[in-house]
mmCIF file of C-alpha atoms in Angstrom:
data_model
loop_
_atom_site.group_PDB
_atom_site.id
_atom_site.type_symbol
_atom_site.label_atom_id
_atom_site.label_comp_id
_atom_site.label_asym_id
_atom_site.label_seq_id
_atom_site.Cartn_x
_atom_site.Cartn_y
_atom_site.Cartn_z
ATOM 1 C CA MET P 4 99.029 126.884 101.379
ATOM 2 C CA PRO P 5 97.096 127.786 104.485
ATOM 3 C CA SER P 6 98.962 128.099 107.860
ATOM 4 C CA PRO P 7 98.867 125.038 110.172
ATOM 5 C CA ILE P 8 95.777 125.015 112.419
ATOM 6 C CA PRO P 9 96.463 126.186 116.019
ATOM 7 C CA ILE P 10 97.032 123.202 118.253
ATOM 8 C CA SER P 11 94.270 124.604 120.608
ATOM 9 C CA ARG P 12 91.683 123.340 117.902
ATOM 10 C CA LEU P 13 93.100 119.814 118.661
ATOM 11 C CA LEU P 14 94.119 119.489 122.207
ATOM 12 C CA PRO P 15 92.936 121.209 125.444
ATOM 13 C CA ARG P 16 95.203 123.614 127.078
ATOM 14 C CA ASP P 17 95.815 121.238 130.157
ATOM 15 C CA ILE P 18 97.506 118.503 127.919
ATOM 16 C CA TYR P 19 100.415 121.106 127.066
ATOM 17 C CA PRO P 20 100.236 123.907 129.512
ATOM 18 C CA SER P 21 103.579 125.392 128.997
ATOM 19 C CA LEU P 22 103.036 126.074 125.269
ATOM 20 C CA ASP P 23 102.138 129.171 123.317
ATOM 21 C CA PHE P 24 99.017 128.331 121.341
ATOM 22 C CA GLY P 25 99.757 130.374 118.306
ATOM 23 C CA ILE P 26 100.079 129.331 114.582
ATOM 24 C CA CYS P 27 101.992 126.058 114.981
ATOM 25 C CA SER P 28 101.929 122.645 113.540
ATOM 26 C CA SER P 29 103.517 121.092 116.478
ATOM 27 C CA PRO P 30 103.414 121.786 120.376
ATOM 28 C CA LEU P 31 107.173 120.942 120.461
ATOM 29 C CA THR P 32 108.998 124.194 119.956
ATOM 30 C CA LYS P 33 108.475 127.501 121.941
ATOM 31 C CA HIS P 34 110.089 130.609 120.688
ATOM 32 C CA SER P 35 111.027 133.561 122.805
ATOM 33 C CA HIS P 36 110.084 135.910 119.954
ATOM 34 C CA GLY P 37 106.676 134.720 119.305
ATOM 35 C CA SER P 38 104.650 131.641 119.030
ATOM 36 C CA THR P 39 104.863 131.006 115.221
ATOM 37 C CA LEU P 40 106.943 128.114 114.443
ATOM 38 C CA GLN P 41 110.073 129.161 112.535
ATOM 39 C CA VAL P 42 111.844 126.462 110.605
ATOM 40 C CA PRO P 43 115.311 127.057 109.224
ATOM 41 C CA ILE P 44 115.699 125.833 105.617
ATOM 42 C CA ASN P 45 118.894 125.900 103.433
ATOM 43 C CA ARG P 46 117.439 127.390 100.352
ATOM 44 C CA HIS P 47 120.689 126.763 98.368
ATOM 45 C CA HIS P 48 119.643 123.160 98.256
ATOM 46 C CA GLY P 49 116.284 121.867 97.228
ATOM 47 C CA LYS P 50 116.805 118.448 98.797
ATOM 48 C CA ALA P 51 114.901 117.042 101.585
ATOM 49 C CA ALA P 52 117.927 116.075 103.453
ATOM 50 C CA SER P 53 119.121 119.494 103.768
ATOM 51 C CA ARG P 54 116.109 120.789 105.847
ATOM 52 C CA LEU P 55 115.281 120.868 109.330
ATOM 53 C CA TRP P 56 111.631 119.568 109.841
ATOM 54 C CA SER P 57 109.027 121.949 108.453
ATOM 55 C CA SER P 58 105.673 122.483 109.472
ATOM 56 C CA VAL P 59 104.510 122.875 105.779
ATOM 57 C CA ILE P 60 104.368 119.921 103.127
ATOM 58 C CA HIS P 61 104.624 121.176 99.484
ATOM 59 C CA TRP P 62 101.872 118.802 98.262
ATOM 60 C CA LYS P 63 102.487 119.593 94.544
ATOM 61 C CA GLU P 64 105.952 118.177 94.985
ATOM 62 C CA LEU P 65 104.593 114.691 96.022
ATOM 63 C CA ARG P 66 105.104 112.117 93.359
ATOM 64 C CA SER P 67 104.704 108.318 92.794
ATOM 65 C CA ALA P 68 103.016 107.238 96.092
ATOM 66 C CA GLN P 69 103.317 103.343 96.805
ATOM 67 C CA PRO P 70 101.785 101.709 99.710
ATOM 68 C CA VAL P 71 104.176 100.352 102.113
ATOM 69 C CA GLY P 72 102.298 99.298 105.111
ATOM 70 C CA SER P 73 99.193 100.010 107.296
ATOM 71 C CA GLY P 74 97.821 99.455 110.638
ATOM 72 C CA GLY P 75 96.019 100.912 113.554
ATOM 73 C CA PHE P 76 98.179 104.094 113.304
ATOM 74 C CA GLY P 77 97.331 104.695 109.730
ATOM 75 C CA SER P 78 99.092 104.203 106.478
ATOM 76 C CA VAL P 79 102.575 104.679 105.068
ATOM 77 C CA TYR P 80 103.644 105.331 101.575
ATOM 78 C CA ARG P 81 106.825 105.357 99.734
ATOM 79 C CA VAL P 82 106.870 108.605 97.666
ATOM 80 C CA GLU P 83 109.136 111.098 95.838
ATOM 81 C CA TYR P 84 109.330 114.517 97.593
ATOM 82 C CA LEU P 85 111.850 117.471 96.123
ATOM 83 C CA GLY P 86 113.564 114.795 94.047
ATOM 84 C CA GLU P 87 114.223 112.220 96.935
ATOM 85 C CA ILE P 88 112.316 109.074 97.991
ATOM 86 C CA VAL P 89 110.782 109.604 101.477
ATOM 87 C CA ALA P 90 108.104 107.932 103.675
ATOM 88 C CA LEU P 91 104.784 109.527 104.005
ATOM 89 C CA LYS P 92 102.696 108.742 107.075
ATOM 90 C CA LYS P 93 98.893 109.403 107.325
ATOM 91 C CA VAL P 94 97.867 109.388 110.950
ATOM 92 C CA LYS P 95 94.459 107.859 111.233
ATOM 93 C CA LYS P 96 91.796 109.471 113.453
ATOM 94 C CA CYS P 97 90.419 107.100 116.100
ATOM 95 C CA THR P 98 86.749 107.601 116.361
ATOM 96 C CA LYS P 99 86.464 105.797 119.698
ATOM 97 C CA ASN P 100 89.157 107.882 121.265
ATOM 98 C CA LYS P 101 89.818 111.188 119.463
ATOM 99 C CA LEU P 102 91.940 112.635 122.218
ATOM 100 C CA ALA P 103 94.314 109.531 122.267
ATOM 101 C CA SER P 104 94.628 109.626 118.388
ATOM 102 C CA ARG P 105 95.533 113.340 118.510
ATOM 103 C CA GLN P 106 97.826 112.979 121.188
ATOM 104 C CA SER P 107 99.591 110.179 119.383
ATOM 105 C CA PHE P 108 100.192 112.469 116.210
ATOM 106 C CA TRP P 109 101.825 115.160 118.370
ATOM 107 C CA ALA P 110 103.837 112.312 120.112
ATOM 108 C CA GLU P 111 105.150 111.506 116.708
ATOM 109 C CA LEU P 112 106.922 114.683 116.646
ATOM 110 C CA ASN P 113 108.688 114.564 119.980
ATOM 111 C CA ALA P 114 111.946 113.697 118.243
ATOM 112 C CA ALA P 115 111.448 115.549 115.032
ATOM 113 C CA HIS P 116 114.075 118.290 116.011
ATOM 114 C CA LEU P 117 116.663 115.551 116.690
ATOM 115 C CA ARG P 118 119.297 114.003 114.133
ATOM 116 C CA HIS P 119 120.893 110.605 114.812
ATOM 117 C CA SER P 120 121.957 107.722 112.592
ATOM 118 C CA ASN P 121 119.869 105.325 114.569
ATOM 119 C CA VAL P 122 116.597 107.428 114.700
ATOM 120 C CA VAL P 123 114.552 107.889 111.634
ATOM 121 C CA ARG P 124 114.523 111.587 110.673
ATOM 122 C CA VAL P 125 111.298 113.730 110.270
ATOM 123 C CA ILE P 126 111.293 115.961 107.291
ATOM 124 C CA ALA P 127 108.026 117.628 107.674
ATOM 125 C CA ALA P 128 104.735 117.284 109.401
ATOM 126 C CA THR P 129 101.309 119.198 109.273
ATOM 127 C CA THR P 130 97.692 118.997 110.076
ATOM 128 C CA CYS P 131 96.745 121.004 106.976
ATOM 129 C CA VAL P 132 95.776 118.753 104.169
ATOM 130 C CA PRO P 133 94.418 120.054 100.797
ATOM 131 C CA ASP P 134 91.290 118.571 99.982
ATOM 132 C CA ASP P 135 92.431 116.712 96.954
ATOM 133 C CA PHE P 136 94.914 114.699 99.332
ATOM 134 C CA GLY P 137 93.076 114.320 102.491
ATOM 135 C CA ASP P 138 90.213 112.333 103.825
ATOM 136 C CA ASP P 139 88.102 112.720 107.033
ATOM 137 C CA SER P 140 89.750 109.783 108.625
ATOM 138 C CA SER P 141 93.291 111.555 108.775
ATOM 139 C CA ILE P 142 94.495 113.805 111.547
ATOM 140 C CA GLY P 143 97.766 114.771 109.943
ATOM 141 C CA THR P 144 100.525 113.687 107.712
ATOM 142 C CA ILE P 145 104.303 113.247 108.380
ATOM 143 C CA LEU P 146 107.112 113.014 105.835
ATOM 144 C CA MET P 147 110.072 110.973 107.020
ATOM 145 C CA GLU P 148 113.373 109.657 105.583
ATOM 146 C CA PHE P 149 112.723 106.470 103.773
ATOM 147 C CA VAL P 150 114.747 103.703 105.503
ATOM 148 C CA GLY P 151 113.158 100.720 103.598
ATOM 149 C CA ASP P 152 110.449 98.224 103.884
ATOM 150 C CA ARG P 153 112.144 95.808 106.181
ATOM 151 C CA ASN P 154 111.924 96.048 109.982
ATOM 152 C CA LEU P 155 113.451 93.733 112.723
ATOM 153 C CA GLN P 156 110.419 91.858 113.306
ATOM 154 C CA GLN P 157 110.759 90.742 109.618
ATOM 155 C CA ILE P 158 114.375 89.879 110.310
ATOM 156 C CA ILE P 159 113.696 87.797 113.442
ATOM 157 C CA TYR P 160 110.717 85.878 112.417
ATOM 158 C CA GLY P 161 110.477 86.080 108.675
ATOM 159 C CA CYS P 162 114.065 85.430 107.304
ATOM 160 C CA PRO P 163 115.410 81.768 106.937
ATOM 161 C CA GLU P 164 119.058 82.693 107.335
ATOM 162 C CA PRO P 165 120.608 82.370 110.648
ATOM 163 C CA LEU P 166 120.751 85.406 112.703
ATOM 164 C CA GLU P 167 124.356 85.163 113.951
ATOM 165 C CA VAL P 168 125.654 86.614 117.237
ATOM 166 C CA ASP P 169 127.792 89.297 115.603
ATOM 167 C CA ARG P 170 124.789 90.446 113.795
ATOM 168 C CA TRP P 171 122.369 90.705 116.686
ATOM 169 C CA LEU P 172 125.075 92.162 118.782
ATOM 170 C CA ARG P 173 125.342 94.927 116.136
ATOM 171 C CA TYR P 174 121.633 95.338 115.929
ATOM 172 C CA SER P 175 121.356 95.710 119.779
ATOM 173 C CA ALA P 176 124.164 98.318 119.813
ATOM 174 C CA ASP P 177 122.291 100.280 117.043
ATOM 175 C CA ILE P 178 119.027 100.328 119.241
ATOM 176 C CA LEU P 179 120.922 101.352 122.335
ATOM 177 C CA ASN P 180 122.671 104.055 120.563
ATOM 178 C CA GLY P 181 119.481 105.567 119.528
ATOM 179 C CA LEU P 182 118.188 105.153 122.776
ATOM 180 C CA ARG P 183 121.130 106.680 124.501
ATOM 181 C CA PHE P 184 120.695 109.706 122.131
ATOM 182 C CA LEU P 185 116.824 109.964 122.712
ATOM 183 C CA HIS P 186 117.214 109.834 126.627
ATOM 184 C CA SER P 187 119.952 112.457 126.494
ATOM 185 C CA HIS P 188 117.483 114.881 124.918
ATOM 186 C CA SER P 189 114.576 113.772 127.421
ATOM 187 C CA VAL P 190 112.684 111.809 124.817
ATOM 188 C CA LEU P 191 111.063 108.488 125.970
ATOM 189 C CA HIS P 192 110.008 106.106 123.075
ATOM 190 C CA LEU P 193 107.836 103.738 125.203
ATOM 191 C CA ASP P 194 107.114 101.515 122.333
ATOM 192 C CA ILE P 195 110.540 99.731 121.700
ATOM 193 C CA LYS P 196 109.785 96.497 119.971
ATOM 194 C CA PRO P 197 111.205 94.797 116.687
ATOM 195 C CA ALA P 198 108.369 96.064 114.540
ATOM 196 C CA ASN P 199 109.436 99.671 115.450
ATOM 197 C CA VAL P 200 113.060 99.148 114.275
ATOM 198 C CA LEU P 201 113.715 99.670 110.746
ATOM 199 C CA ILE P 202 116.710 98.069 108.802
ATOM 200 C CA SER P 203 118.341 100.301 106.203
ATOM 201 C CA SER P 204 119.912 99.076 102.997
ATOM 202 C CA GLN P 205 123.180 99.365 104.968
ATOM 203 C CA ASP P 206 121.959 97.009 107.480
ATOM 204 C CA ILE P 207 121.618 99.676 110.208
ATOM 205 C CA CYS P 208 118.791 99.808 112.794
ATOM 206 C CA LYS P 209 116.669 102.972 113.044
ATOM 207 C CA ILE P 210 114.028 103.514 115.605
ATOM 208 C CA VAL P 211 110.778 104.637 114.423
ATOM 209 C CA ASP P 212 107.183 105.222 115.344
ATOM 210 C CA PHE P 213 107.086 107.800 118.186
ATOM 211 C CA GLY P 214 103.221 107.646 118.788
ATOM 212 C CA CYS P 215 103.591 106.570 122.371
ATOM 213 C CA SER P 216 106.720 108.681 123.174
ATOM 214 C CA LEU P 217 106.945 111.401 125.956
ATOM 215 C CA LYS P 218 109.069 114.558 125.916
ATOM 216 C CA VAL P 219 109.859 114.774 129.758
ATOM 217 C CA ASP P 220 111.273 117.634 131.896
ATOM 218 C CA SER P 221 115.025 117.809 132.990
ATOM 219 C CA GLY P 222 115.679 115.053 135.387
ATOM 220 C CA CYS P 223 113.056 112.789 133.708
ATOM 221 C CA GLU P 224 110.360 113.870 135.920
ATOM 222 C CA VAL P 225 106.921 113.725 134.408
ATOM 223 C CA SER P 226 103.602 115.560 135.143
ATOM 224 C CA THR P 227 100.489 113.887 136.155
ATOM 225 C CA VAL P 228 98.968 114.458 132.676
ATOM 226 C CA SER P 229 101.847 112.925 130.982
ATOM 227 C CA ARG P 230 101.794 110.095 133.176
ATOM 228 C CA GLN P 231 98.097 109.371 132.191
ATOM 229 C CA LEU P 232 98.890 109.860 128.532
ATOM 230 C CA SER P 233 101.842 107.399 128.725
ATOM 231 C CA HIS P 234 99.481 104.511 129.460
ATOM 232 C CA VAL P 235 97.532 104.931 126.236
ATOM 233 C CA GLY P 236 98.665 102.390 123.562
ATOM 234 C CA GLY P 237 102.000 100.735 123.380
ATOM 235 C CA THR P 238 102.548 96.881 123.294
ATOM 236 C CA TYR P 239 101.714 94.942 126.159
ATOM 237 C CA THR P 240 104.351 92.132 125.683
ATOM 238 C CA HIS P 241 107.140 94.842 125.746
ATOM 239 C CA ARG P 242 105.656 97.246 128.375
ATOM 240 C CA ALA P 243 107.533 97.814 131.617
ATOM 241 C CA PRO P 244 105.726 96.726 134.865
ATOM 242 C CA GLU P 245 105.775 100.215 136.288
ATOM 243 C CA LEU P 246 103.782 101.539 133.203
ATOM 244 C CA LEU P 247 101.306 98.601 133.535
ATOM 245 C CA ARG P 248 100.876 99.795 137.311
ATOM 246 C CA GLY P 249 100.160 103.197 136.391
ATOM 247 C CA GLU P 250 103.455 104.491 138.218
ATOM 248 C CA ALA P 251 105.892 107.256 137.089
ATOM 249 C CA VAL P 252 107.564 107.200 133.600
ATOM 250 C CA SER P 253 111.315 107.181 133.292
ATOM 251 C CA PRO P 254 113.967 106.057 130.470
ATOM 252 C CA LYS P 255 114.175 102.804 132.230
ATOM 253 C CA ALA P 256 110.909 101.835 130.787
ATOM 254 C CA ASP P 257 112.638 101.854 127.355
ATOM 255 C CA ILE P 258 115.505 99.521 128.807
ATOM 256 C CA PHE P 259 112.861 96.979 129.951
ATOM 257 C CA SER P 260 111.391 97.016 126.395
ATOM 258 C CA PHE P 261 114.905 96.604 124.891
ATOM 259 C CA GLY P 262 115.467 93.655 127.110
ATOM 260 C CA ILE P 263 112.471 91.833 125.485
ATOM 261 C CA THR P 264 113.746 92.773 122.160
ATOM 262 C CA LEU P 265 117.064 91.542 122.919
ATOM 263 C CA TRP P 266 115.660 88.258 124.034
ATOM 264 C CA GLN P 267 113.725 87.899 120.767
ATOM 265 C CA LEU P 268 116.999 88.739 118.880
ATOM 266 C CA ILE P 269 118.686 85.876 120.709
ATOM 267 C CA THR P 270 116.003 83.388 120.706
ATOM 268 C CA ARG P 271 113.807 84.236 117.613
ATOM 269 C CA GLU P 272 110.857 83.115 119.743
ATOM 270 C CA GLN P 273 107.661 84.795 120.930
ATOM 271 C CA PRO P 274 108.166 86.246 124.349
ATOM 272 C CA TYR P 275 104.798 85.079 125.876
ATOM 273 C CA ASP P 276 102.023 82.530 125.204
ATOM 274 C CA GLY P 277 98.653 82.940 126.696
ATOM 275 C CA GLU P 278 96.014 85.597 126.652
ATOM 276 C CA ARG P 279 96.800 89.321 127.028
ATOM 277 C CA GLN P 280 95.201 89.737 130.388
ATOM 278 C CA HIS P 281 96.898 86.796 131.924
ATOM 279 C CA VAL P 282 100.236 87.914 130.727
ATOM 280 C CA LEU P 283 99.525 91.534 131.915
ATOM 281 C CA TYR P 284 98.700 90.346 135.334
ATOM 282 C CA ALA P 285 101.579 87.689 135.555
ATOM 283 C CA VAL P 286 104.193 90.431 134.581
ATOM 284 C CA VAL P 287 103.025 92.444 137.244
ATOM 285 C CA ALA P 288 102.131 90.235 139.985
ATOM 286 C CA HIS P 289 104.376 87.365 139.569
ATOM 287 C CA ASN P 290 107.393 88.836 137.602
ATOM 288 C CA LEU P 291 106.612 86.850 134.486
ATOM 289 C CA ARG P 292 109.495 87.267 131.936
ATOM 290 C CA PRO P 293 110.347 85.412 128.700
ATOM 291 C CA SER P 294 111.924 82.147 129.453
ATOM 292 C CA VAL P 295 115.723 81.618 129.634
ATOM 293 C CA HIS P 296 115.439 78.176 131.285
ATOM 294 C CA ASN P 297 115.848 74.957 129.468
ATOM 295 C CA ASN P 298 116.985 76.730 126.300
ATOM 296 C CA PRO P 299 120.587 75.725 124.931
ATOM 297 C CA VAL P 300 121.248 79.315 123.707
ATOM 298 C CA PHE P 301 121.585 80.321 127.430
ATOM 299 C CA GLU P 302 123.818 77.314 128.465
ATOM 300 C CA THR P 303 126.956 78.635 126.745
ATOM 301 C CA GLU P 304 129.311 81.115 128.465
ATOM 302 C CA LEU P 305 128.083 83.863 126.250
ATOM 303 C CA GLY P 306 124.514 82.587 127.012
ATOM 304 C CA LEU P 307 125.183 82.800 130.732
ATOM 305 C CA LEU P 308 126.447 86.445 130.144
ATOM 306 C CA CYS P 309 123.275 87.421 128.209
ATOM 307 C CA LYS P 310 121.068 85.722 130.807
ATOM 308 C CA THR P 311 122.496 87.953 133.290
ATOM 309 C CA LEU P 312 122.125 91.181 131.237
ATOM 310 C CA LEU P 313 118.507 90.308 130.525
ATOM 311 C CA SER P 314 117.744 89.945 134.124
ATOM 312 C CA GLN P 315 119.200 93.462 134.662
ATOM 313 C CA CYS P 316 117.005 94.921 131.978
ATOM 314 C CA TRP P 317 113.753 93.102 133.341
ATOM 315 C CA ASN P 318 114.361 94.153 136.968
ATOM 316 C CA ALA P 319 110.864 94.722 138.508
ATOM 317 C CA ASP P 320 112.570 98.001 139.949
ATOM 318 C CA GLY P 321 113.074 100.293 137.223
ATOM 319 C CA THR P 322 115.756 102.298 139.283
ATOM 320 C CA CYS P 323 117.804 99.007 139.254
ATOM 321 C CA ARG P 324 117.889 98.871 135.596
ATOM 322 C CA PRO P 325 121.158 99.819 133.567
ATOM 323 C CA THR P 326 121.142 102.918 131.365
ATOM 324 C CA ALA P 327 121.522 102.619 127.572
ATOM 325 C CA LYS P 328 125.129 103.873 127.967
ATOM 326 C CA GLU P 329 126.010 101.226 130.483
ATOM 327 C CA LEU P 330 124.362 98.443 128.388
ATOM 328 C CA LEU P 331 126.646 99.352 125.426
ATOM 329 C CA LEU P 332 129.528 98.692 127.704
ATOM 330 C CA HIS P 333 127.947 95.378 128.447
ATOM 331 C CA LEU P 334 127.426 94.495 124.774
ATOM 332 C CA GLU P 335 131.353 95.186 124.244
ATOM 333 C CA ARG P 336 132.073 92.714 126.847
ATOM 334 C CA LEU P 337 129.757 90.109 125.213
ATOM 335 C CA ARG P 338 131.580 90.870 121.845
ATOM 336 C CA SER P 339 134.770 89.713 123.563
ATOM 337 C CA HIS P 340 133.320 86.234 124.056
ATOM 338 C CA ILE P 341 132.316 85.518 120.595
#
């Protein structure tokens, strides 16, 4: 198997200026002993779950690929790999904006070195694809744990059964626990929404799809280049107003997106009506937010507390929004009112 191609073949040096451009499949890990990515592997166990993420995919070990979903990002398949069921994601090349699509692929790996029960685990990723597996439209391939084929979007809008308070509180806590962990490791997701939260067979939420994410410096200060890249992609209905204005990025952008997601969990309605550009302008210029008025859900004692919590998440000033850790404490207080 050939070595992964150098990142310098994909991205200019000014995108990731602090990196060693050696033989490396990801720009995320810098080693004092050299520029080659060293991936620890427990060779006493052949299972994918025993590995840290690898820069090599053993293509001959892939079996039984079944399509799970596709979109602008590419395609996802359910496959067997080293005796386990995993998800294979082929990241699509964007012909209109090649730089953005390449940056999206590397962003997918911003949390690859992290392990948490509420974040989908990356097993392996590479830009090297054999001829019999690849095609010209693919930038790279990522192997991840297979959580299932249900996401929170489907639970909210596609399931006939009621979404009880204790259930959406538990889902919300799962998302916040994942965000608290990511933020503690200086990773910003920047595209939190129901479609990017998978539901496991144990009914646990796991955050997925890091194509818009950023790995920020200590103290969550970002470079000018990172700020520019953070405005590529994302979902306008969940985008924080400071990102829409092109301002600095912080973990509080994820809190805004969580607030929209929480509102969807509570109401099971779409956050906005109207055309995209009108919504974008109104969110920034007129403080437009999903409606909490004339809705009986928000007229109970619990609903009034939820309304206050949402207003904090949606604050136009990001510095005034609570942290994920603080929101978890608020959820505990809400639970006491069930």
